[in-house]
Tab-separated table of C-alpha atoms in Angstrom:
chain	number	residue	atom	x	y	z
A	1	MET	CA	8.856	10.961	84.846
A	2	ARG	CA	11.079	12.213	87.673
A	3	ALA	CA	12.309	10.486	90.813
A	4	ILE	CA	11.145	11.588	94.244
A	5	SER	CA	12.719	11.081	97.641
A	6	HIS	CA	10.079	9.367	99.731
A	7	TYR	CA	6.474	8.338	100.099
A	8	ALA	CA	4.395	7.641	103.186
A	9	LEU	CA	2.513	4.415	102.645
A	10	VAL	CA	-0.264	3.027	104.839
A	11	CYS	CA	-2.997	0.384	104.744
A	12	LEU	CA	-1.484	-1.599	101.776
A	13	ILE	CA	-3.354	-3.989	99.496
A	14	LEU	CA	-1.618	-6.980	97.924
A	15	VAL	CA	-1.709	-7.173	94.142
A	16	THR	CA	-0.590	-10.278	92.304
A	17	ALA	CA	2.204	-9.379	89.897
A	18	ALA	CA	4.106	-11.759	87.632
A	19	CYS	CA	7.872	-12.126	87.999
A	20	THR	CA	10.279	-12.631	85.139
A	21	ASP	CA	13.019	-15.250	84.871
A	22	ASN	CA	15.616	-14.831	87.634
A	23	LYS	CA	18.658	-14.950	85.315
A	24	LEU	CA	20.738	-11.910	84.429
A	25	GLN	CA	19.089	-10.271	81.438
A	26	ASN	CA	20.352	-7.349	79.360
A	27	GLY	CA	22.894	-6.369	82.010
A	28	ARG	CA	20.298	-6.062	84.756
A	29	ARG	CA	21.057	-7.001	88.350
A	30	THR	CA	19.733	-10.410	89.320
A	31	THR	CA	17.125	-10.353	92.079
A	32	THR	CA	15.167	-13.029	93.898
A	33	CYS	CA	11.466	-12.803	94.709
A	34	VAL	CA	9.938	-14.230	97.867
A	35	ASN	CA	6.198	-14.146	97.270
A	36	ARG	CA	3.918	-13.493	100.244
A	37	THR	CA	0.172	-13.896	100.597
A	38	ASP	CA	-2.026	-11.588	102.685
A	39	THR	CA	-5.445	-13.035	103.612
A	40	THR	CA	-6.506	-10.360	106.117
A	41	LEU	CA	-7.997	-8.217	103.356
A	42	VAL	CA	-10.556	-10.899	102.555
A	43	VAL	CA	-12.015	-10.440	106.036
A	44	ARG	CA	-11.881	-6.636	105.836
A	45	MET	CA	-13.558	-6.495	102.439
A	46	ASN	CA	-16.584	-8.410	103.753
A	47	GLY	CA	-17.544	-5.754	106.322
A	48	THR	CA	-20.599	-3.476	106.201
A	49	ALA	CA	-21.452	0.047	107.357
A	50	CYS	CA	-23.628	0.502	110.452
A	51	ALA	CA	-24.496	-3.189	110.720
A	52	ASP	CA	-26.895	-2.441	113.603
A	53	ASN	CA	-28.567	0.328	111.546
A	54	SER	CA	-28.610	2.569	114.620
A	55	ALA	CA	-29.558	6.217	114.212
A	56	LEU	CA	-26.373	7.387	115.947
A	57	CYS	CA	-24.129	5.345	113.651
A	58	ASN	CA	-25.882	6.601	110.532
A	59	GLU	CA	-25.714	10.185	111.818
A	60	TYR	CA	-21.949	10.063	112.335
A	61	LEU	CA	-21.391	8.159	109.102
A	62	THR	CA	-23.094	11.042	107.290
A	63	ILE	CA	-20.975	13.575	109.194
A	64	TRP	CA	-17.761	11.687	108.386
A	65	LYS	CA	-18.699	11.546	104.691
A	66	GLU	CA	-19.390	15.292	104.569
A	67	VAL	CA	-16.103	16.089	106.335
A	68	PHE	CA	-14.214	13.700	104.026
A	69	LEU	CA	-15.713	15.230	100.867
A	70	LYS	CA	-15.086	18.801	102.029
A	71	LYS	CA	-11.473	18.101	103.006
A	72	ASN	CA	-10.697	16.522	99.635
A	73	ASN	CA	-12.918	18.765	97.491
A	74	LEU	CA	-14.798	15.761	96.115
A	75	THR	CA	-18.420	15.342	95.043
A	76	SER	CA	-21.014	12.873	96.299
A	77	ASP	CA	-21.105	11.337	92.813
A	78	PHE	CA	-17.353	10.675	92.980
A	79	PHE	CA	-17.796	9.100	96.416
A	80	ASP	CA	-20.601	6.824	95.220
A	81	GLN	CA	-18.591	5.705	92.184
A	82	HIS	CA	-15.260	5.076	93.907
A	83	ILE	CA	-15.741	4.497	97.650
A	84	THR	CA	-17.473	1.715	99.588
A	85	VAL	CA	-17.667	1.789	103.375
A	86	LYS	CA	-16.725	-1.625	104.775
A	87	GLY	CA	-16.931	-1.122	108.520
A	88	THR	CA	-17.981	1.293	111.268
A	89	VAL	CA	-17.506	1.131	115.037
A	90	PHE	CA	-17.617	3.395	118.086
A	91	ASN	CA	-14.360	3.105	120.010
A	92	ASP	CA	-13.985	4.193	123.647
A	93	TRP	CA	-10.531	5.409	124.684
A	94	ASN	CA	-8.914	7.289	127.573
A	95	GLU	CA	-10.055	10.767	126.501
A	96	GLY	CA	-13.450	9.997	124.997
A	97	THR	CA	-15.177	8.120	122.170
A	98	SER	CA	-14.278	8.014	118.483
A	99	PHE	CA	-16.228	6.885	115.434
A	100	ASN	CA	-14.100	4.691	113.182
A	101	VAL	CA	-14.873	4.226	109.478
A	102	CYS	CA	-13.072	1.739	107.222
A	103	TYR	CA	-13.555	1.909	103.477
A	104	VAL	CA	-12.327	0.728	100.100
A	105	VAL	CA	-11.363	3.145	97.332
A	106	LYS	CA	-11.390	1.926	93.725
A	107	THR	CA	-10.031	3.699	90.658
A	108	GLY	CA	-9.715	1.592	87.521
A	109	TRP	CA	-7.842	-1.578	88.479
A	110	ALA	CA	-6.488	-0.157	91.746
A	111	LEU	CA	-8.009	-0.906	95.152
A	112	ALA	CA	-6.951	0.502	98.526
A	113	TYR	CA	-8.274	-0.054	102.053
A	114	TRP	CA	-8.117	2.675	104.692
A	115	CYS	CA	-9.634	3.602	108.065
A	116	ASP	CA	-10.499	7.057	109.448
A	117	HIS	CA	-11.584	8.141	112.907
A	118	ILE	CA	-13.322	11.237	114.243
A	119	PRO	CA	-14.094	12.186	117.876
A	120	VAL	CA	-17.762	12.034	118.820
A	121	GLN	CA	-17.492	12.671	122.560
A	122	ILE	CA	-14.851	14.011	124.988
A	123	LYS	CA	-14.828	12.846	128.608
A	124	GLY	CA	-15.391	15.384	131.371
A	125	SER	CA	-12.095	14.378	132.964
A	126	SER	CA	-10.102	14.994	129.769
A	127	ASN	CA	-7.810	17.971	129.210
A	128	LEU	CA	-7.869	17.336	125.463
A	129	LEU	CA	-9.388	19.962	123.154
A	130	PRO	CA	-10.582	22.292	125.952
A	131	ALA	CA	-12.765	24.348	123.597
A	132	LEU	CA	-15.114	21.399	123.025
A	133	PRO	CA	-18.020	20.431	125.326
A	134	ARG	CA	-17.682	17.437	127.655
A	135	ASP	CA	-19.775	14.255	127.930
A	136	THR	CA	-22.036	15.162	125.030
A	137	ASN	CA	-22.205	14.168	121.381
A	138	LEU	CA	-20.198	16.510	119.157
A	139	THR	CA	-21.669	18.285	116.152
A	140	LYS	CA	-20.202	18.336	112.660
A	141	ALA	CA	-18.907	21.892	113.182
A	142	GLN	CA	-17.197	20.875	116.424
A	143	ILE	CA	-15.639	17.799	114.813
A	144	GLU	CA	-14.281	19.920	111.955
A	145	THR	CA	-12.310	22.012	114.451
A	146	THR	CA	-10.333	18.876	115.385
A	147	LEU	CA	-8.963	18.259	111.873
A	148	GLY	CA	-5.193	18.134	112.057
A	149	GLU	CA	-5.240	16.915	115.664
A	150	ILE	CA	-3.508	13.545	115.198
A	151	LEU	CA	-4.579	12.073	118.537
A	152	THR	CA	-8.283	12.581	117.914
A	153	THR	CA	-8.953	12.873	114.208
A	154	GLN	CA	-7.770	11.085	111.096
A	155	VAL	CA	-9.544	11.747	107.816
A	156	GLY	CA	-7.766	10.356	104.786
A	157	ALA	CA	-6.548	12.414	101.847
A	158	LEU	CA	-7.682	11.511	98.333
A	159	THR	CA	-7.257	13.197	94.972
A	160	GLY	CA	-10.082	13.178	92.457
A	161	THR	CA	-7.961	11.233	89.974
A	162	GLU	CA	-10.009	8.899	87.789
A	163	THR	CA	-7.246	7.898	85.354
A	164	LEU	CA	-4.079	6.085	86.427
A	165	GLN	CA	-0.655	6.398	84.784
A	166	PHE	CA	-0.497	2.640	84.163
A	167	ALA	CA	-3.016	0.274	82.584
A	168	SER	CA	-2.376	-2.462	85.156
A	169	ALA	CA	-0.312	-3.392	88.198
A	170	GLU	CA	1.872	-5.529	85.954
A	171	GLN	CA	2.661	-2.542	83.733
A	172	ALA	CA	3.620	-0.441	86.758
A	173	VAL	CA	5.866	-3.228	88.072
A	174	ASP	CA	7.537	-3.599	84.658
A	175	PHE	CA	8.197	0.157	84.684
A	176	LEU	CA	9.875	-0.112	88.090
A	177	ILE	CA	11.891	-3.175	87.034
A	178	ALA	CA	13.359	-1.126	84.189
A	179	LYS	CA	14.046	1.894	86.412
A	180	ALA	CA	15.675	-0.274	89.097
A	181	ASN	CA	17.702	-2.162	86.465
A	182	VAL	CA	16.848	-5.539	88.002
A	183	THR	CA	15.410	-8.802	86.720
A	184	ASN	CA	12.534	-9.174	89.177
A	185	LEU	CA	10.311	-7.163	91.499
A	186	CYS	CA	7.440	-8.818	93.327
A	187	ASN	CA	4.738	-8.465	95.992
A	188	ALA	CA	3.251	-5.303	94.509
A	189	GLN	CA	1.205	-3.385	97.061
A	190	VAL	CA	-1.224	-0.582	96.250
A	191	SER	CA	-2.173	2.161	98.699
A	192	ILE	CA	-3.117	5.822	98.928
A	193	ASP	CA	-0.590	8.275	100.340
A	194	PRO	CA	-2.294	9.635	103.491
A	195	THR	CA	-0.693	13.058	103.035
A	196	THR	CA	-1.050	13.736	99.304
A	197	GLY	CA	-3.959	11.437	98.469
A	198	GLU	CA	-2.068	9.996	95.492
A	199	TRP	CA	-2.342	6.378	94.421
A	200	MET	CA	0.901	4.490	95.112
A	201	LEU	CA	2.403	1.126	94.167
A	202	GLU	CA	5.377	-0.420	95.964
A	203	CYS	CA	7.262	-3.647	95.261
A	204	GLY	CA	10.644	-5.160	96.022
A	205	ALA	CA	13.012	-8.128	95.881
A	206	GLU	CA	16.214	-9.556	97.328
A	207	LEU	CA	19.505	-8.414	95.784
A	208	ASP	CA	21.734	-10.513	98.036
A	209	TYR	CA	20.060	-11.970	101.105
A	210	ALA	CA	23.355	-13.305	102.482
A	211	LYS	CA	24.657	-9.722	102.518
A	212	ASN	CA	21.317	-8.357	103.782
A	213	LYS	CA	20.736	-6.356	100.589
A	214	CYS	CA	17.229	-5.869	99.241
A	215	ILE	CA	15.630	-3.346	96.906
A	216	THR	CA	12.392	-1.375	97.173
A	217	ALA	CA	10.756	0.525	94.326
A	218	LYS	CA	7.757	2.855	94.529
A	219	VAL	CA	5.769	4.756	91.934
A	220	SER	CA	2.890	7.202	92.100
A	221	LEU	CA	0.088	5.820	89.959
A	222	THR	CA	-1.301	9.354	89.929
A	223	SER	CA	1.749	11.308	88.700
A	224	GLY	CA	4.230	8.656	87.534
A	225	GLU	CA	6.945	9.890	89.903
A	226	TYR	CA	9.056	7.067	91.307
A	227	THR	CA	11.846	6.180	93.704
A	228	VAL	CA	14.208	3.192	93.880
A	229	SER	CA	16.291	2.429	96.959
A	230	GLU	CA	18.469	-0.345	98.325
A	231	THR	CA	17.382	-1.454	101.782
A	232	PHE	CA	18.125	-4.052	104.436
A	233	CYS	CA	16.317	-7.360	104.038
A	234	TYR	CA	16.175	-7.757	107.817
A	235	LEU	CA	17.267	-5.968	110.972
A	236	THR	CA	20.119	-7.339	113.057
A	237	MET	CA	20.471	-6.794	116.806
């Protein structure tokens, strides 16, 4: 397994991971864990798709799914087995209206929460995307032309991986503890890299809080590539 330089991590899910004794062990650097609890995911995970069962919502949910599958070269069977939509909403903004979709992806023990958005209407007064019609609902083909336009469209990346490099979050954390040569790493967070679509796990700990020294370790659950870096525990002004 080789080290990599950086990962882009978004929409993180907290995973409970055990910490080892905080004494120096086998020449490893002593670290301190400050465990944190995130309860916002409980609310997110209880959402539903198209709660009003409107025809327009279901139409754009179908379009989003087709665009998502095409972008990532995935099948409907893979989607049904690994993805659950947890929320949909139409969102008005300065240039038009977007359709937002939030969903949970599950592979083995790993869970990640993410939200996409696609444009469904552009205002007549907008100068954005001049090739598209104004004040009318956009078609799937028209929406597809906006892929890559950050302001209007965000459709997550996802690989078709069905087997992870580690049997559990705890095993991945233990791997990073060894690579970082520390006694503890805590607050493991699982996400999907929005650029590569790989499963990621990140955790960290304090090396010396008085000296503002902390450590962050990340590993791709898809490839096994990892990175370890010393960071600031807090920013000073």
